[in-house]
mmCIF file with all atom_site columns, C-alpha atoms in Angstrom:
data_model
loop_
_atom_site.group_PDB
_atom_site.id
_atom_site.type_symbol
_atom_site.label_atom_id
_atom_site.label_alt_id
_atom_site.label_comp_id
_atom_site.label_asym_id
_atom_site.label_entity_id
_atom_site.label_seq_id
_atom_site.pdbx_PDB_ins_code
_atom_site.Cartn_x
_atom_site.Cartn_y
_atom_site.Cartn_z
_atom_site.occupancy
_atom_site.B_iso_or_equiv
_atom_site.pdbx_formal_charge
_atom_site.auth_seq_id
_atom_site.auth_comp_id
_atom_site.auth_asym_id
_atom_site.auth_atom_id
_atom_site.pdbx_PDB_model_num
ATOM 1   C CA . UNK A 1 1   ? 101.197 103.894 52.804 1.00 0.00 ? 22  UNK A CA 1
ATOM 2   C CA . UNK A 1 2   ? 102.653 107.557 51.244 1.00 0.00 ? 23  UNK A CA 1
ATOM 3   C CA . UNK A 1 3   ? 101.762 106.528 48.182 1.00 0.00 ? 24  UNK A CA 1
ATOM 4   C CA . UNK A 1 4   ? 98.166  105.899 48.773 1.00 0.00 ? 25  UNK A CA 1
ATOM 5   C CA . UNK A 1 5   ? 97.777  108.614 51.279 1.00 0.00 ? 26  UNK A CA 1
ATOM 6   C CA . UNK A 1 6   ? 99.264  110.807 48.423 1.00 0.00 ? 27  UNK A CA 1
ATOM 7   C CA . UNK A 1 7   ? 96.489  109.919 45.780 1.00 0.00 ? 28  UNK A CA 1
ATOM 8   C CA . UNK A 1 8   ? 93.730  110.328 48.302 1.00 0.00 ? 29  UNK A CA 1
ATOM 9   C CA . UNK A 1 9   ? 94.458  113.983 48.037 1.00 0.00 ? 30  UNK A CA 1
ATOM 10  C CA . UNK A 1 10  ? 95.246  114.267 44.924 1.00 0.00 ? 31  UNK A CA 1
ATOM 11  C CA . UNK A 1 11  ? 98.657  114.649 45.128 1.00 0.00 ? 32  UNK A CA 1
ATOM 12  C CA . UNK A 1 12  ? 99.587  112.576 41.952 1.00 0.00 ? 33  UNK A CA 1
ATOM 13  C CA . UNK A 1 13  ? 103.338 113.946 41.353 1.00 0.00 ? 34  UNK A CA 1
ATOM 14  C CA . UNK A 1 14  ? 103.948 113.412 44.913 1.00 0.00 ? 35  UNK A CA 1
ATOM 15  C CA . UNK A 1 15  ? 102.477 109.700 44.427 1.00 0.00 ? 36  UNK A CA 1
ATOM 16  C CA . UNK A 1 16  ? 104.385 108.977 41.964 1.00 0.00 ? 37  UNK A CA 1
ATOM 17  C CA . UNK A 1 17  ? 107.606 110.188 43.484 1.00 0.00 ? 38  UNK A CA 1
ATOM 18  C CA . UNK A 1 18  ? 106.887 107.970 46.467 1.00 0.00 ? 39  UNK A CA 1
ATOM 19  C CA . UNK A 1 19  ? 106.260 105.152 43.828 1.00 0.00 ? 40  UNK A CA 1
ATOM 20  C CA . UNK A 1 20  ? 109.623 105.057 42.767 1.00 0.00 ? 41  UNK A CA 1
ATOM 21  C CA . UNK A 1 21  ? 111.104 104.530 45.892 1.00 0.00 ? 42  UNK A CA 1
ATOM 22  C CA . UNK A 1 22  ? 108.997 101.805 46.619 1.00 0.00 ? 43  UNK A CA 1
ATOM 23  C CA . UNK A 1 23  ? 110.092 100.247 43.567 1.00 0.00 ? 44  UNK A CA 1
ATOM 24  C CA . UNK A 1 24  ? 113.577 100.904 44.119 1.00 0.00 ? 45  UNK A CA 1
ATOM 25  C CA . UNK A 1 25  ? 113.646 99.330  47.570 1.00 0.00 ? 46  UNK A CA 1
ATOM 26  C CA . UNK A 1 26  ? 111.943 96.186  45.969 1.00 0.00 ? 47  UNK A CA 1
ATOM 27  C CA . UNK A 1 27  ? 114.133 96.190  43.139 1.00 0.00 ? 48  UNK A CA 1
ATOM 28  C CA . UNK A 1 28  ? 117.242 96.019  45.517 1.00 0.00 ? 49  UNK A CA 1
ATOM 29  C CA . UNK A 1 29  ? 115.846 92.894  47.801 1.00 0.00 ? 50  UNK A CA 1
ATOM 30  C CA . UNK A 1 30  ? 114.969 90.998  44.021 1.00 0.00 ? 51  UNK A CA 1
ATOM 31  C CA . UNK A 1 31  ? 118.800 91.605  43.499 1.00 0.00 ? 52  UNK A CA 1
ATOM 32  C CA . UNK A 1 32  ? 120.205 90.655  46.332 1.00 0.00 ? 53  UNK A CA 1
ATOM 33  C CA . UNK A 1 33  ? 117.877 87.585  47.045 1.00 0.00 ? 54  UNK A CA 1
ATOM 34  C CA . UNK A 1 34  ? 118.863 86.493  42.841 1.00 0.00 ? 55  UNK A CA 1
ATOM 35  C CA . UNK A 1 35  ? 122.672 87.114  43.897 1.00 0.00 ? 56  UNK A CA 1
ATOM 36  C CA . UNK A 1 36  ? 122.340 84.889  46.599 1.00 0.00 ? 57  UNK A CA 1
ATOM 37  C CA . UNK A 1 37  ? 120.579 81.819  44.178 1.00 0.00 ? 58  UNK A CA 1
ATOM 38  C CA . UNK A 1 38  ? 123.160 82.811  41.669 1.00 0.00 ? 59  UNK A CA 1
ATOM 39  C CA . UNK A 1 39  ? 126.194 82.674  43.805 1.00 0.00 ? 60  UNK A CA 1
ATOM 40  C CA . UNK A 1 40  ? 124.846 79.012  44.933 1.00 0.00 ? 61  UNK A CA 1
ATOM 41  C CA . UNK A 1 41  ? 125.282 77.659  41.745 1.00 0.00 ? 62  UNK A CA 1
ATOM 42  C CA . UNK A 1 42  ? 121.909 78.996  40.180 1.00 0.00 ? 63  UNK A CA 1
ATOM 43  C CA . UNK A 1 43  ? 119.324 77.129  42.511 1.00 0.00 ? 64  UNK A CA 1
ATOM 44  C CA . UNK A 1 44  ? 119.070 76.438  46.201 1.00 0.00 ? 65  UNK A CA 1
ATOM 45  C CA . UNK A 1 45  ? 116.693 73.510  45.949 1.00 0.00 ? 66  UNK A CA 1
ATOM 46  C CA . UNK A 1 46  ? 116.678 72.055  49.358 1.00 0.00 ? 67  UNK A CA 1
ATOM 47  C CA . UNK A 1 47  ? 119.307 73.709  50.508 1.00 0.00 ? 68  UNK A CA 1
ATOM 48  C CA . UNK A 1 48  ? 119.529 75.138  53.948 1.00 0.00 ? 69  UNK A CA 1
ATOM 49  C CA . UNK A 1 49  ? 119.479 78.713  54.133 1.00 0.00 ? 70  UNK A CA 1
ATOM 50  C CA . UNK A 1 50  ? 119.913 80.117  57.776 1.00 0.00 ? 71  UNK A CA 1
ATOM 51  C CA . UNK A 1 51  ? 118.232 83.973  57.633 1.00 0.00 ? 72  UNK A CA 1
ATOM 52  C CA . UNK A 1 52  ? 119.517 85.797  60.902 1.00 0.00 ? 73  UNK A CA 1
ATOM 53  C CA . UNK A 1 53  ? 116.915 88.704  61.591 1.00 0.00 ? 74  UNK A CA 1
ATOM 54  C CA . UNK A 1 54  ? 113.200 89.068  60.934 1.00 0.00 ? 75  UNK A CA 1
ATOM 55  C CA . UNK A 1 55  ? 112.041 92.237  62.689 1.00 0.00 ? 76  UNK A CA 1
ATOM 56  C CA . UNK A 1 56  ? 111.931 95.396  59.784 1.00 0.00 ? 77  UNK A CA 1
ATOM 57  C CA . UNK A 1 57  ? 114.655 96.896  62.283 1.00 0.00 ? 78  UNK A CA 1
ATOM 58  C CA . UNK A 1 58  ? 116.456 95.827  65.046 1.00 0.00 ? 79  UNK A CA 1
ATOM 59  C CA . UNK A 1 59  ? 115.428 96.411  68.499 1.00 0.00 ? 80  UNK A CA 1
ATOM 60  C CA . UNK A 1 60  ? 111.440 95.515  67.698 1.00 0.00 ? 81  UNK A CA 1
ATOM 61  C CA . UNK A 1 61  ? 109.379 92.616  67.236 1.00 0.00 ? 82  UNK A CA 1
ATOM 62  C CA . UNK A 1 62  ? 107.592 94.592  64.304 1.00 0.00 ? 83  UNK A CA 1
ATOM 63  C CA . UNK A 1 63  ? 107.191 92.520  61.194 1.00 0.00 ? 84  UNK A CA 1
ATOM 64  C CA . UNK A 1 64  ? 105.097 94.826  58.769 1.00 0.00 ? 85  UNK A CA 1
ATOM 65  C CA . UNK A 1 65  ? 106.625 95.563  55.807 1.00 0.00 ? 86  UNK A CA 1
ATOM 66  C CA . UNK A 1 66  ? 109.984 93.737  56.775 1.00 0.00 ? 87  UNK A CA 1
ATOM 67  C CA . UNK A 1 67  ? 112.660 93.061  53.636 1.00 0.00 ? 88  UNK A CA 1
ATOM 68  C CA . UNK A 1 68  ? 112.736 89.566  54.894 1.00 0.00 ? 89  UNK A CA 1
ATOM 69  C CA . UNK A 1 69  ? 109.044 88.699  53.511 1.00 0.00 ? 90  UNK A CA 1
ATOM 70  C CA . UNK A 1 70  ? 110.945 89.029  49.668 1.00 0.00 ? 91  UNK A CA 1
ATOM 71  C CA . UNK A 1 71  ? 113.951 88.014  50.765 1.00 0.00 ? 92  UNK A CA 1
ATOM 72  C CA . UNK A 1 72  ? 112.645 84.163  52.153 1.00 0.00 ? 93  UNK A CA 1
ATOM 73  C CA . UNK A 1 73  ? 109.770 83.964  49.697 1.00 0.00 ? 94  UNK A CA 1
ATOM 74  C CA . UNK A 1 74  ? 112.399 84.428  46.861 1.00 0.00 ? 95  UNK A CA 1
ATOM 75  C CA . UNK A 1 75  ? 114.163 81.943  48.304 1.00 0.00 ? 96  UNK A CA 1
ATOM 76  C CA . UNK A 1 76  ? 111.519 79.103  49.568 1.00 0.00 ? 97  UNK A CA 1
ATOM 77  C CA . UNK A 1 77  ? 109.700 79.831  45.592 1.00 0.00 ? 98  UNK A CA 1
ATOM 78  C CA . UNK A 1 78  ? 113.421 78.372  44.691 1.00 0.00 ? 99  UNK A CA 1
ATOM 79  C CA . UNK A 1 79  ? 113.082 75.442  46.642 1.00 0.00 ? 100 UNK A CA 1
ATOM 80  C CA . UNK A 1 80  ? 114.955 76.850  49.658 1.00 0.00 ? 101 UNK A CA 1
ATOM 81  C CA . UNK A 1 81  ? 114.645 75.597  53.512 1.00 0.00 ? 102 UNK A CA 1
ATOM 82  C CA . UNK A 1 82  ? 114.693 78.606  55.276 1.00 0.00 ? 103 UNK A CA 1
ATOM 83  C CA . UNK A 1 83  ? 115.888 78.637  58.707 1.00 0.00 ? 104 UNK A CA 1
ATOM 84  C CA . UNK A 1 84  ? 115.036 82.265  60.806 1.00 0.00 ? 105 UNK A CA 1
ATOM 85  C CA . UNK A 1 85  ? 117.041 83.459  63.901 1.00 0.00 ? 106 UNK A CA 1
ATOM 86  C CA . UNK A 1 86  ? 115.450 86.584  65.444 1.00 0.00 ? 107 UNK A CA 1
ATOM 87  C CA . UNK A 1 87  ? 115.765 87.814  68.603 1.00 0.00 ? 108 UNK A CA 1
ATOM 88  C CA . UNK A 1 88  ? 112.006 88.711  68.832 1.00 0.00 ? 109 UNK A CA 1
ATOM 89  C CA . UNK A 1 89  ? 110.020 87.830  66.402 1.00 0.00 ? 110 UNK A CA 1
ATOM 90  C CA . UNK A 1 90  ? 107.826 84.746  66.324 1.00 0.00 ? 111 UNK A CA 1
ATOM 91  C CA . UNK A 1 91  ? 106.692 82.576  63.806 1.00 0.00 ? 112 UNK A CA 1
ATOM 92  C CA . UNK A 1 92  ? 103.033 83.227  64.249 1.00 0.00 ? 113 UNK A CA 1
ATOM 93  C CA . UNK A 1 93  ? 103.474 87.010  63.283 1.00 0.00 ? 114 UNK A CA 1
ATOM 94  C CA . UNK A 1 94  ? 105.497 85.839  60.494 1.00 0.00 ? 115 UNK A CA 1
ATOM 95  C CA . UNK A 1 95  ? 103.222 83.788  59.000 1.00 0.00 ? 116 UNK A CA 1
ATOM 96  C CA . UNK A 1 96  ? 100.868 86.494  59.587 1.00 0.00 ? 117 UNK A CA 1
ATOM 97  C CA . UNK A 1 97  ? 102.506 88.536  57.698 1.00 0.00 ? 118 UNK A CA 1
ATOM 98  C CA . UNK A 1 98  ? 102.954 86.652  54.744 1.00 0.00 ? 119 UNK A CA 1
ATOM 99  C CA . UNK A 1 99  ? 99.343  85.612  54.754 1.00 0.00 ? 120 UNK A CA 1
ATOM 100 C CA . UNK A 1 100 ? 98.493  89.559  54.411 1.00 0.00 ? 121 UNK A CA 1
ATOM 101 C CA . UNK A 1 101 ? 100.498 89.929  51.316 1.00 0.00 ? 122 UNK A CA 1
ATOM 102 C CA . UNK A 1 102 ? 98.591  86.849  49.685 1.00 0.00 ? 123 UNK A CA 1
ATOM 103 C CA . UNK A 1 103 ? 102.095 85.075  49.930 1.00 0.00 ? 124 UNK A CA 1
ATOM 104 C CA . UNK A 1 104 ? 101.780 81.230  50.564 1.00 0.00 ? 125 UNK A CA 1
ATOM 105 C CA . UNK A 1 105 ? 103.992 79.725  52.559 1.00 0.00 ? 126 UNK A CA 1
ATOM 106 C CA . UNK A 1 106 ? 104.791 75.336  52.816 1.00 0.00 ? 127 UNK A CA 1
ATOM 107 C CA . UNK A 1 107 ? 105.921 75.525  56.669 1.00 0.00 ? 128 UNK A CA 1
ATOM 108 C CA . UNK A 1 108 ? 108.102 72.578  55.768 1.00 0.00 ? 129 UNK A CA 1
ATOM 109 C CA . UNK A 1 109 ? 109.882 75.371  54.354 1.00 0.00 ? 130 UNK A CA 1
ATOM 110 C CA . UNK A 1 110 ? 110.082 78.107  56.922 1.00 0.00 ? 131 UNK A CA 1
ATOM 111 C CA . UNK A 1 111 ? 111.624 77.459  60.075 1.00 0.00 ? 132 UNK A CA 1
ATOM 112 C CA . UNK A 1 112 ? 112.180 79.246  62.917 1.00 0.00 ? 133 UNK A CA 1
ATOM 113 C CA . UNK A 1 113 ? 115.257 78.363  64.936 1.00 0.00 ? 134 UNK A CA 1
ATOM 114 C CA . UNK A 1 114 ? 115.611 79.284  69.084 1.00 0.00 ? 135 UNK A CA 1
ATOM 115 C CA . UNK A 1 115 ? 118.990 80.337  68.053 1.00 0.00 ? 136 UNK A CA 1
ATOM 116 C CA . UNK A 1 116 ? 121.658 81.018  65.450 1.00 0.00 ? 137 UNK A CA 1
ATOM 117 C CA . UNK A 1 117 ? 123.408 77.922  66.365 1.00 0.00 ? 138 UNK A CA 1
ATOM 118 C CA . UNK A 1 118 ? 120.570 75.990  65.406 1.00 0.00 ? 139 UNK A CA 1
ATOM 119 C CA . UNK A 1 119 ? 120.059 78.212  62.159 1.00 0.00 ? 140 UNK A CA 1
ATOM 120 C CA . UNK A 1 120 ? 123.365 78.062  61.135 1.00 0.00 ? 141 UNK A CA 1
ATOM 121 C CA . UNK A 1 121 ? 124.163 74.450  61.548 1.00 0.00 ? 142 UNK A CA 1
ATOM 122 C CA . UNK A 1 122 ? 124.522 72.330  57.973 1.00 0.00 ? 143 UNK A CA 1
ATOM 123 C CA . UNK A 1 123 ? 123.396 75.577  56.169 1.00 0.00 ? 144 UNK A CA 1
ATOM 124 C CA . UNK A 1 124 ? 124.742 76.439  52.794 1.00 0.00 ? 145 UNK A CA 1
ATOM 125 C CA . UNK A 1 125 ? 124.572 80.316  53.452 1.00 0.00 ? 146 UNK A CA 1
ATOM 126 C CA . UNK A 1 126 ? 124.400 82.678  56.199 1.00 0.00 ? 147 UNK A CA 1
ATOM 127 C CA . UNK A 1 127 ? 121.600 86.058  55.154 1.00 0.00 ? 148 UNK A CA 1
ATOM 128 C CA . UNK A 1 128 ? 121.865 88.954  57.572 1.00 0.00 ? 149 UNK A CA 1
ATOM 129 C CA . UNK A 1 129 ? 118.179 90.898  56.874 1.00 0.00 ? 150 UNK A CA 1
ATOM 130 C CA . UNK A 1 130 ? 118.191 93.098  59.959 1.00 0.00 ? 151 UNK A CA 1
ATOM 131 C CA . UNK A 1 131 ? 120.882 94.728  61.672 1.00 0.00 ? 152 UNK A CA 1
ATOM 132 C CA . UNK A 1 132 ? 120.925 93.767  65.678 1.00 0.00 ? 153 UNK A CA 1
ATOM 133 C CA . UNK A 1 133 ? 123.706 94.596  67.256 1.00 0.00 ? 154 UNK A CA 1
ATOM 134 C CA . UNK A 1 134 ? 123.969 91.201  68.336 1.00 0.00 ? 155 UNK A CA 1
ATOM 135 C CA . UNK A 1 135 ? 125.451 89.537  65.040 1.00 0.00 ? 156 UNK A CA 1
ATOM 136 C CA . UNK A 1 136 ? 128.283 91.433  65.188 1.00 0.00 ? 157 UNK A CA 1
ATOM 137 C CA . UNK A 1 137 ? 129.377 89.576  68.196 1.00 0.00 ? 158 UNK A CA 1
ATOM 138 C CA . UNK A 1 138 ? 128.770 86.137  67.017 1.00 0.00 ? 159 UNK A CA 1
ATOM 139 C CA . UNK A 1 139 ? 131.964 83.039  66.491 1.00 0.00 ? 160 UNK A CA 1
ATOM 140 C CA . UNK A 1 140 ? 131.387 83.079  63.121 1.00 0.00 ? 161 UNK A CA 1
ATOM 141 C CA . UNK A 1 141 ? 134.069 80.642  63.445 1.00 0.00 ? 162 UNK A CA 1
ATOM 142 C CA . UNK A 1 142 ? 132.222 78.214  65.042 1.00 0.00 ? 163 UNK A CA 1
ATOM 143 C CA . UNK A 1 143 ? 129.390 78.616  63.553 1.00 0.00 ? 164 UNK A CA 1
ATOM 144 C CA . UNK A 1 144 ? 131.228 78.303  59.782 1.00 0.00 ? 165 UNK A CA 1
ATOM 145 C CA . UNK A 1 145 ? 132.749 74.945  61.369 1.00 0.00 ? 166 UNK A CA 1
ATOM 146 C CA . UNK A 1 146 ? 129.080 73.642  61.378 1.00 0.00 ? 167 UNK A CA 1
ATOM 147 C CA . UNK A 1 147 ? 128.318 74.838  57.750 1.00 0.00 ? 168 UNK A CA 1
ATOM 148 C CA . UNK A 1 148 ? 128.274 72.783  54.491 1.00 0.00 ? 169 UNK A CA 1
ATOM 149 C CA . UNK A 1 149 ? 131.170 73.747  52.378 1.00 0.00 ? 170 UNK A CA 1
ATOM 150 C CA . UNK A 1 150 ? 131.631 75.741  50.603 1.00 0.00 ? 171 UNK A CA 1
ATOM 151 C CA . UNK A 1 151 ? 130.080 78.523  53.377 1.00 0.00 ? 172 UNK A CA 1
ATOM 152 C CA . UNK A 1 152 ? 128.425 81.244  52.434 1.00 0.00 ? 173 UNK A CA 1
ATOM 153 C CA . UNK A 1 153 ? 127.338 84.916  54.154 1.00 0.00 ? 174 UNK A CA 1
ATOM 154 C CA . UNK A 1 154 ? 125.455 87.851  52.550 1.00 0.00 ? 175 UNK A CA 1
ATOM 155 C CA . UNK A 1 155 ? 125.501 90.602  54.495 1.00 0.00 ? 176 UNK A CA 1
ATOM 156 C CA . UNK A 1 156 ? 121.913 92.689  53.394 1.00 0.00 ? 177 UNK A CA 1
ATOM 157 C CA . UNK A 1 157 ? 123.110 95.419  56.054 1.00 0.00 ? 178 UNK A CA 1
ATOM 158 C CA . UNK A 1 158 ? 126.910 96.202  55.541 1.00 0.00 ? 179 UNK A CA 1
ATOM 159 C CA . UNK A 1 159 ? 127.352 95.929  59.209 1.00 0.00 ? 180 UNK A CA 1
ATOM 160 C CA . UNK A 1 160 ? 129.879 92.581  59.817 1.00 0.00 ? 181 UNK A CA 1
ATOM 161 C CA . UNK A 1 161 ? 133.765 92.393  59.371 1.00 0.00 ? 182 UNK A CA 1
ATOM 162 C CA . UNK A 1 162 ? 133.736 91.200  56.188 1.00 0.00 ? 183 UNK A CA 1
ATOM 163 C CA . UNK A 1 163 ? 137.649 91.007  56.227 1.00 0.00 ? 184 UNK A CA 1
ATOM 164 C CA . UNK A 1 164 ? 137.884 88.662  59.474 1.00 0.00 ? 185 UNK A CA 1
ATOM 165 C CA . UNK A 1 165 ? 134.505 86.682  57.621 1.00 0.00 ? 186 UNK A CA 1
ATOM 166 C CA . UNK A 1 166 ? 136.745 86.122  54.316 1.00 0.00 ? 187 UNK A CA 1
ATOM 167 C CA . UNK A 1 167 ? 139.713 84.806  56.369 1.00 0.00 ? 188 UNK A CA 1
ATOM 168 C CA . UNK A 1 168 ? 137.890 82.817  58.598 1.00 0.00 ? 189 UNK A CA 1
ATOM 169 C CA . UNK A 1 169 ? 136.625 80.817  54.738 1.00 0.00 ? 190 UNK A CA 1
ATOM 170 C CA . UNK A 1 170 ? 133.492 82.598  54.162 1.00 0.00 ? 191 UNK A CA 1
ATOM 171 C CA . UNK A 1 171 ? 132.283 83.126  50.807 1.00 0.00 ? 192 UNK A CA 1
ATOM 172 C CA . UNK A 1 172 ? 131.229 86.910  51.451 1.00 0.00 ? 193 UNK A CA 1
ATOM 173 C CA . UNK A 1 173 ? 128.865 89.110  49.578 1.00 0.00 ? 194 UNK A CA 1
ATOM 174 C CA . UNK A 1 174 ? 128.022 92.567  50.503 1.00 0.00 ? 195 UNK A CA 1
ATOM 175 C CA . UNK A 1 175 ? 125.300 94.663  49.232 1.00 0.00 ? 196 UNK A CA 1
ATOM 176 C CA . UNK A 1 176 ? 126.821 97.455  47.384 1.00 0.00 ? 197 UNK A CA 1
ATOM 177 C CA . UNK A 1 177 ? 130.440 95.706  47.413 1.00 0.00 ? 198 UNK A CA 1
ATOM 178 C CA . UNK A 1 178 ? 129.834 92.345  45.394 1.00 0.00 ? 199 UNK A CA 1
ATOM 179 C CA . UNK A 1 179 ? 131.872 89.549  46.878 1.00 0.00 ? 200 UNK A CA 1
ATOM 180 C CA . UNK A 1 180 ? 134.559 90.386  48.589 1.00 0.00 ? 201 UNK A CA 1
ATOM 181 C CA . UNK A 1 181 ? 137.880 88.200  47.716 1.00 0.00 ? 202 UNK A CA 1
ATOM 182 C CA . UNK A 1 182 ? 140.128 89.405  50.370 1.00 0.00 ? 203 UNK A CA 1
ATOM 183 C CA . UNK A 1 183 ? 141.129 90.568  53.562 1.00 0.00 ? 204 UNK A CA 1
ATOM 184 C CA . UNK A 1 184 ? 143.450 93.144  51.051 1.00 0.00 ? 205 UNK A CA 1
ATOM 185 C CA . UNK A 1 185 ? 141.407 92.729  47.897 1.00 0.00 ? 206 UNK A CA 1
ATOM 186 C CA . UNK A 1 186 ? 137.802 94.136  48.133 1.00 0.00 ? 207 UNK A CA 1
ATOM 187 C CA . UNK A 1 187 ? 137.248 96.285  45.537 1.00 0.00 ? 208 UNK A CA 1
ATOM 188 C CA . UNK A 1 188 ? 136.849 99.980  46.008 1.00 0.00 ? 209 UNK A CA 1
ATOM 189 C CA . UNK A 1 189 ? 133.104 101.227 46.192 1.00 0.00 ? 210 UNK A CA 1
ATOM 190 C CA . UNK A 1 190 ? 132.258 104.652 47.345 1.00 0.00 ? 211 UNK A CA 1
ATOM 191 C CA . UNK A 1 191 ? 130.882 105.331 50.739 1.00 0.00 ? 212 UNK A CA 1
ATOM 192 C CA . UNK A 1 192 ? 127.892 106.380 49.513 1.00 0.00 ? 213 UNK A CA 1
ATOM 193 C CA . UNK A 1 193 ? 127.132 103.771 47.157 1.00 0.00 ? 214 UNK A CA 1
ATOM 194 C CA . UNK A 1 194 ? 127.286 101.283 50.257 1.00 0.00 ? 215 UNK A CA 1
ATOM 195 C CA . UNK A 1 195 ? 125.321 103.342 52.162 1.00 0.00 ? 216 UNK A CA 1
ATOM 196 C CA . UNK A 1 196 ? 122.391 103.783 49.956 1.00 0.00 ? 217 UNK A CA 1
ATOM 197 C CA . UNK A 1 197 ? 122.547 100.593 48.913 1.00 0.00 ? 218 UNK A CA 1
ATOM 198 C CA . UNK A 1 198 ? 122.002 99.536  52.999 1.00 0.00 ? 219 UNK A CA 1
ATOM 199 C CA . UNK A 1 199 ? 119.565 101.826 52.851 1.00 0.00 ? 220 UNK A CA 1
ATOM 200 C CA . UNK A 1 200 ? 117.152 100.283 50.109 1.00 0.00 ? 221 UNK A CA 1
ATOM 201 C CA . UNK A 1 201 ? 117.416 96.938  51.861 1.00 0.00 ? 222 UNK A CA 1
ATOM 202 C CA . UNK A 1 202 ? 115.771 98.280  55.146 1.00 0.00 ? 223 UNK A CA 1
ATOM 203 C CA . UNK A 1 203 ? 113.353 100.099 53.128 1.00 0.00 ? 224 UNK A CA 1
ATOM 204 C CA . UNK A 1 204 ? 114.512 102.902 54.351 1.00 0.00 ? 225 UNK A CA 1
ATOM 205 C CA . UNK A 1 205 ? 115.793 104.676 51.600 1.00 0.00 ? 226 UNK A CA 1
ATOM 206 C CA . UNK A 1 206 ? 114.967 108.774 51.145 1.00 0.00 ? 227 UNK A CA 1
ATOM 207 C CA . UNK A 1 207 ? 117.043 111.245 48.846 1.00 0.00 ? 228 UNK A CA 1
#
């Protein structure tokens, strides 16, 4: 990676600048992932969490370096069942991945559904990790019919209609926005503070 590239040369400033916005993009998934145990009542212990997106970006099966890989081992370490709908990415590559960052994984735990249906059915919460185009033409109706209750969707990307999600009975939290109690009554956060904080999910965070 930059940073390590950066020391080989002796670049130590440089390093260290890169350092801190590694740690700020892993600082950003630990929130989120903790708001999303939190806003379950402080543990979700064999609950179902459906996890819509995989891939580090949309468009790719590529799973290197993905924000899901903090995001599900937060919440399998917490006694999750997580369910994965991703357009491309497989469950061997997954597990690859994991296995490269010395991460264990209980496959009783990690599931990967052939589609969001099947993800979303009797799950507690709804996590969007990567942002394909496709979720934002989903019946989140339907699928919220097939929830437990109370439903919950955390939006890691910014990138649904969190308005139409709220009225339709979703509990909705948005990174950078908090939960958002209203079609009217979402509190006010600058642009940019949504947009950064977006950014830091993906990883993809620069000044």
């Amino acid at each position: 990676n930059l940073v390590y590239i950066c020391q080989q040369f002796g670049l130590e400033e440089c390093a260290a600048y890169w350092q801190q916005v590694v740690d700020m993009n892993d600082y950003q998934k630990i929130a989120f992932t903790s708001k999303i145990i939190q806003s379950l009542f402080n543990t979700v212990t064999k609950k179902k969490i459906a996890v819509l997106g995989f891939a580090f970006k949309k468009d790719t099966g590529d799973v290197r370096e993905t924000p899901a890989l903090m995001v599900c081992d937060m919440l399998m370490k917490d006694g999750a069942i997580v369910h994965v709908y991703d357009p491309k990415v497989v469950i061997e590559d997954a597990l690859t991945e994991f296995k490269y960052h010395d991460l264990e994984v209980n496959t009783n735990q990690l599931i990967f559904s052939k589609s969001p249906q099947e993800a979303c059915d009797g799950a507690h919460a709804i996590v969007v990790v990567t942002e394909w185009d496709e979720f934002k033409t989903y019946d989140y109706k339907s699928l919220y019919d097939k929830m437990m209750k109370p439903a919950f969707l955390f939006d890691g990307r910014n990138m649904l209609d969190h308005a139409a999600l709220v009225d339709i009975g979703f509990e909705v939290h948005a990174l950078g926005k908090g939960q958002i109690k209203s079609s009217g009554g979402q509190s006010q956060i600058p642009d940019f503070v949504t947009r950064a904080g977006s950014g830091l999910l993906s990883g993809g965070y620069s000044p």
